PDB file of C-alpha atoms in Angstrom:
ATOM      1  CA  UNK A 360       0.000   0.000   0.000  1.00 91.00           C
ATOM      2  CA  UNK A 361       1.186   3.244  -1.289  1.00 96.00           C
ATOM      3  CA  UNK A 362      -0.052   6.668  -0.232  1.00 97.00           C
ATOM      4  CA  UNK A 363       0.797   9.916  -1.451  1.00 97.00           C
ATOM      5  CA  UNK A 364      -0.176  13.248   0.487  1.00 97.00           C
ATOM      6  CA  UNK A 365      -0.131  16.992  -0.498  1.00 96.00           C
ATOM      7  CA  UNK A 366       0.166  19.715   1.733  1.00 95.00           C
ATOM      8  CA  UNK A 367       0.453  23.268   2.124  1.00 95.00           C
ATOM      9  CA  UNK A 368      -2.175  25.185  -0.393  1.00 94.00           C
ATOM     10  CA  UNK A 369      -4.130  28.050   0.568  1.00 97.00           C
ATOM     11  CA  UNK A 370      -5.126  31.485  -0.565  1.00 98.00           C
ATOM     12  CA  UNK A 371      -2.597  34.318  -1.419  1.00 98.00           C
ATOM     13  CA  UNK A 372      -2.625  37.437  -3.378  1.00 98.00           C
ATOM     14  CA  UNK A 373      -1.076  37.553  -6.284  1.00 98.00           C
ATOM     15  CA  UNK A 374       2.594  38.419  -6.079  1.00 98.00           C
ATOM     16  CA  UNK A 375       2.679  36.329  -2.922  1.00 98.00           C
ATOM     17  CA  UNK A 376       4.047  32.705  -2.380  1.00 98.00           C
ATOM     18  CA  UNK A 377       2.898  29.451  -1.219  1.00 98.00           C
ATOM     19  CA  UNK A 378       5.006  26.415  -0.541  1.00 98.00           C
ATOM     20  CA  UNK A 379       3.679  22.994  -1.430  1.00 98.00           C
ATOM     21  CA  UNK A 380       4.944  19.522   0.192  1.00 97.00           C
ATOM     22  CA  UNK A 381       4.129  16.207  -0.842  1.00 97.00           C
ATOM     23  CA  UNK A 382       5.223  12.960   0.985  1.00 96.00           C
ATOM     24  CA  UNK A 383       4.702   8.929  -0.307  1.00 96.00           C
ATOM     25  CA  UNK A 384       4.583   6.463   1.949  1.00 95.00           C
ATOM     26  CA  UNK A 385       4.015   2.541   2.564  1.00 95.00           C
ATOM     27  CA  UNK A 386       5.853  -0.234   1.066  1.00 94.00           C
ATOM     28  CA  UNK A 387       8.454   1.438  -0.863  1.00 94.00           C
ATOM     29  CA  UNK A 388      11.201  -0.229  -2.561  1.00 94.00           C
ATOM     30  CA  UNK A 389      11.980   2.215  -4.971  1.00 93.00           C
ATOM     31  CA  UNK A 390      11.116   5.667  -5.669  1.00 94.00           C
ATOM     32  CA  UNK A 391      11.609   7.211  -9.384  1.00 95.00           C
ATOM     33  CA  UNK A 392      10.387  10.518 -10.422  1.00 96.00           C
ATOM     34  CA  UNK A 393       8.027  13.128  -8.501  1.00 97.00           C
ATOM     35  CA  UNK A 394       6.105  15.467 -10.269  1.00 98.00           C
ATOM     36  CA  UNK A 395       3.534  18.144  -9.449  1.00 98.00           C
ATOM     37  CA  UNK A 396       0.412  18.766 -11.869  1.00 98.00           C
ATOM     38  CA  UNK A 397      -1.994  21.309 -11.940  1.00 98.00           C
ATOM     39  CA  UNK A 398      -5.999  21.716 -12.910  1.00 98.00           C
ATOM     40  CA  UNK A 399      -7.684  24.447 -13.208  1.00 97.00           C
ATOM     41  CA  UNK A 400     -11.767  24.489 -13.642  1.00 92.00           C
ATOM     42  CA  UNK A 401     -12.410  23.756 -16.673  1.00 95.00           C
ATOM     43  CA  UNK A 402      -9.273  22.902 -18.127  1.00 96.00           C
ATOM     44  CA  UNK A 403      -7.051  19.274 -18.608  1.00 97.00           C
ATOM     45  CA  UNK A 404      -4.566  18.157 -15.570  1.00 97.00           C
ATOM     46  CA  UNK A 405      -1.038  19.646 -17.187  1.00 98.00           C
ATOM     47  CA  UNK A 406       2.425  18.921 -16.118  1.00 98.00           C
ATOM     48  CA  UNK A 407       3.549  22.110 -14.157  1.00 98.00           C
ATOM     49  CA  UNK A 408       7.559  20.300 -12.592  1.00 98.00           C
ATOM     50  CA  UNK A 409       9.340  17.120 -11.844  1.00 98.00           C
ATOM     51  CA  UNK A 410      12.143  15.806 -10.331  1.00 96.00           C
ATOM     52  CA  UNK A 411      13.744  12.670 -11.176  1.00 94.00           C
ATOM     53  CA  UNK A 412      15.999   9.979  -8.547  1.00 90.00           C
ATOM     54  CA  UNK A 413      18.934  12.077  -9.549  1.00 89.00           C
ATOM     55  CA  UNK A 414      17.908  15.567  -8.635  1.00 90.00           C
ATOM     56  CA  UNK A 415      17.060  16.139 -12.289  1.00 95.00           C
ATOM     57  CA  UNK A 416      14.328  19.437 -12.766  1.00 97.00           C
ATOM     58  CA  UNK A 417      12.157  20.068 -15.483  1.00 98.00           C
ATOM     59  CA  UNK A 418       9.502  22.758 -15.305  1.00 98.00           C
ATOM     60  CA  UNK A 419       6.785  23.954 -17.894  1.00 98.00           C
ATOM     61  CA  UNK A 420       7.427  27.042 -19.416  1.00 98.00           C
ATOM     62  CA  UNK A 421       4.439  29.065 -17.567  1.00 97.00           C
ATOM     63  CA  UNK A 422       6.588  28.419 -14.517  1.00 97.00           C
ATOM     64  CA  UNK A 423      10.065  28.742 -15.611  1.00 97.00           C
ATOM     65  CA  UNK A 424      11.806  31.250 -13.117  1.00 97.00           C
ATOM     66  CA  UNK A 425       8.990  31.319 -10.709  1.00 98.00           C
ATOM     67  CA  UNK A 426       8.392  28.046  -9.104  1.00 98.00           C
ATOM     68  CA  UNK A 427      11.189  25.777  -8.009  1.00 98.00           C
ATOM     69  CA  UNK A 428      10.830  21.952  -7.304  1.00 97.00           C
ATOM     70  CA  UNK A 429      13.007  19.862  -4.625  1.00 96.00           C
ATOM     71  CA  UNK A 430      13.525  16.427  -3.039  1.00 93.00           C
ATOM     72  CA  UNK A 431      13.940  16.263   0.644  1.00 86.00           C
ATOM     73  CA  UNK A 432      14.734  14.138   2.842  1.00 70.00           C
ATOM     74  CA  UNK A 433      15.197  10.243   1.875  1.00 72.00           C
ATOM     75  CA  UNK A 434      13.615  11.348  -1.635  1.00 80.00           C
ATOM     76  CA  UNK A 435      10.079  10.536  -0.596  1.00 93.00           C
ATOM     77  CA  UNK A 436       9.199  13.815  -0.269  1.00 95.00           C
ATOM     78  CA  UNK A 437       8.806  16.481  -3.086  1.00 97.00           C
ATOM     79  CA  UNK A 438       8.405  20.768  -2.283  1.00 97.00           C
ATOM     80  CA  UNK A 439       7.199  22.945  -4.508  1.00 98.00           C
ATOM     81  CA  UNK A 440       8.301  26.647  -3.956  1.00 98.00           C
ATOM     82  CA  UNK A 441       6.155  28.788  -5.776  1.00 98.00           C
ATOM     83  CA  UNK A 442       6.905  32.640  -6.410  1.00 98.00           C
ATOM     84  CA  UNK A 443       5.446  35.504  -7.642  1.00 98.00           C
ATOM     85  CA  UNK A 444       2.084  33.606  -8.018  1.00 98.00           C
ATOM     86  CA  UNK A 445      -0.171  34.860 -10.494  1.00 98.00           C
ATOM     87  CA  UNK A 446      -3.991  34.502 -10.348  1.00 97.00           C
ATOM     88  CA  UNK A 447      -3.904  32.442 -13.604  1.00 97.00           C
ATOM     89  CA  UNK A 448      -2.092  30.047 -11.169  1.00 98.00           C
ATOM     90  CA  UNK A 449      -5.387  29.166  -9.483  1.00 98.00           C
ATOM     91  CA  UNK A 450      -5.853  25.264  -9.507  1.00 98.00           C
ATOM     92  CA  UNK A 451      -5.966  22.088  -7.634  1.00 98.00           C
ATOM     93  CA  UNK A 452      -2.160  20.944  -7.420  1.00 98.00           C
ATOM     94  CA  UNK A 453      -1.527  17.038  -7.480  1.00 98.00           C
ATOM     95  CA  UNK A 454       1.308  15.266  -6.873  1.00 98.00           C
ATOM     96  CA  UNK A 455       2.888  11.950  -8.285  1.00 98.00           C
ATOM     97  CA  UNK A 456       4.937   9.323  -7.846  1.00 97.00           C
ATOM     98  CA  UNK A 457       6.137   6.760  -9.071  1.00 97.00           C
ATOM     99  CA  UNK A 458       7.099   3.740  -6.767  1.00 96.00           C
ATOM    100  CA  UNK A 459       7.941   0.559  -7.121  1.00 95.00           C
ATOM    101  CA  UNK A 460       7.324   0.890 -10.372  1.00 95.00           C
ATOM    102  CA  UNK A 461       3.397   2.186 -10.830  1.00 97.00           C
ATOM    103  CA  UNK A 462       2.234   5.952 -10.219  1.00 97.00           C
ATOM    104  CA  UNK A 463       0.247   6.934  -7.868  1.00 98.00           C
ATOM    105  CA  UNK A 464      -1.332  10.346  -7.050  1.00 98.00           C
ATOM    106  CA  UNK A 465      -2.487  12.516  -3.928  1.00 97.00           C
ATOM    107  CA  UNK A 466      -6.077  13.753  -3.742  1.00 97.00           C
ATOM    108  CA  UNK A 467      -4.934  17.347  -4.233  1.00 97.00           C
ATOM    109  CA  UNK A 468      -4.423  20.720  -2.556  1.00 97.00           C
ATOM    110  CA  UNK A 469      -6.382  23.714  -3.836  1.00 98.00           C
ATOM    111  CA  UNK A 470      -4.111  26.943  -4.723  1.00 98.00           C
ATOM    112  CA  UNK A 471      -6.170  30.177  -5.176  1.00 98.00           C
ATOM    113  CA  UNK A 472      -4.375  33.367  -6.272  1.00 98.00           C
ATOM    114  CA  UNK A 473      -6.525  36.645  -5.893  1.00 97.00           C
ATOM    115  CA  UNK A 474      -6.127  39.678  -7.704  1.00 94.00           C
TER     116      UNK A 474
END
């Protein structure tokens, strides 16, 4: 069993920041790449950052400069730093993982950016 929990959205004006954490738990053997995903209402889940086992970053462009994405700890935990929020940025944020093979998401954590 494999769980996967966000943390750490909220409301914030824009301009502001918000810090999202996301942990995986359970019977882990191995732990590949963690990503976080956005949807906004309305619109398809899109990539917004990932991080591979070796601390490799890759970030859609809408993000680039603004929003950075770590590993902590053991590498079963992913942060996303976001900056300079915009209210565009407005979405439920998910986060995956992929352990032991399979990928498995967290229910979400809503993000709203007010004008």
């Amino acid at each position: 069993q494999v769980q996967v929990v966000e943390s750490g959205g909220g409301l914030v004006q824009a301009g502001g920041s918000l810090r999202l954490a996301c942990a995986a738990s359970g019977s882990i053997f191995s732990i590949g790449t963690m990503a976080w995903h956005r949807q906004a209402p309305g619109k398809q889940r899109e990539l917004v950052a990932f991080v591979n086992s070796g601390g490799i970053t890759n970030y859609a462009d809408f993000v680039k400069g603004r929003f950075t994405i770590s590993r902590l700890y053991a590498g079963n935990t992913v942060a996303l730093q976001m900056n300079s929020l915009k209210p565009e940025d407005t979405a439920v944020y998910y986060c995956s993982a992929n352990v032991n093979g399979n990928d498995y998401w967290g229910q979400g954590t809503q993000v709203t950016v007010s004008s």
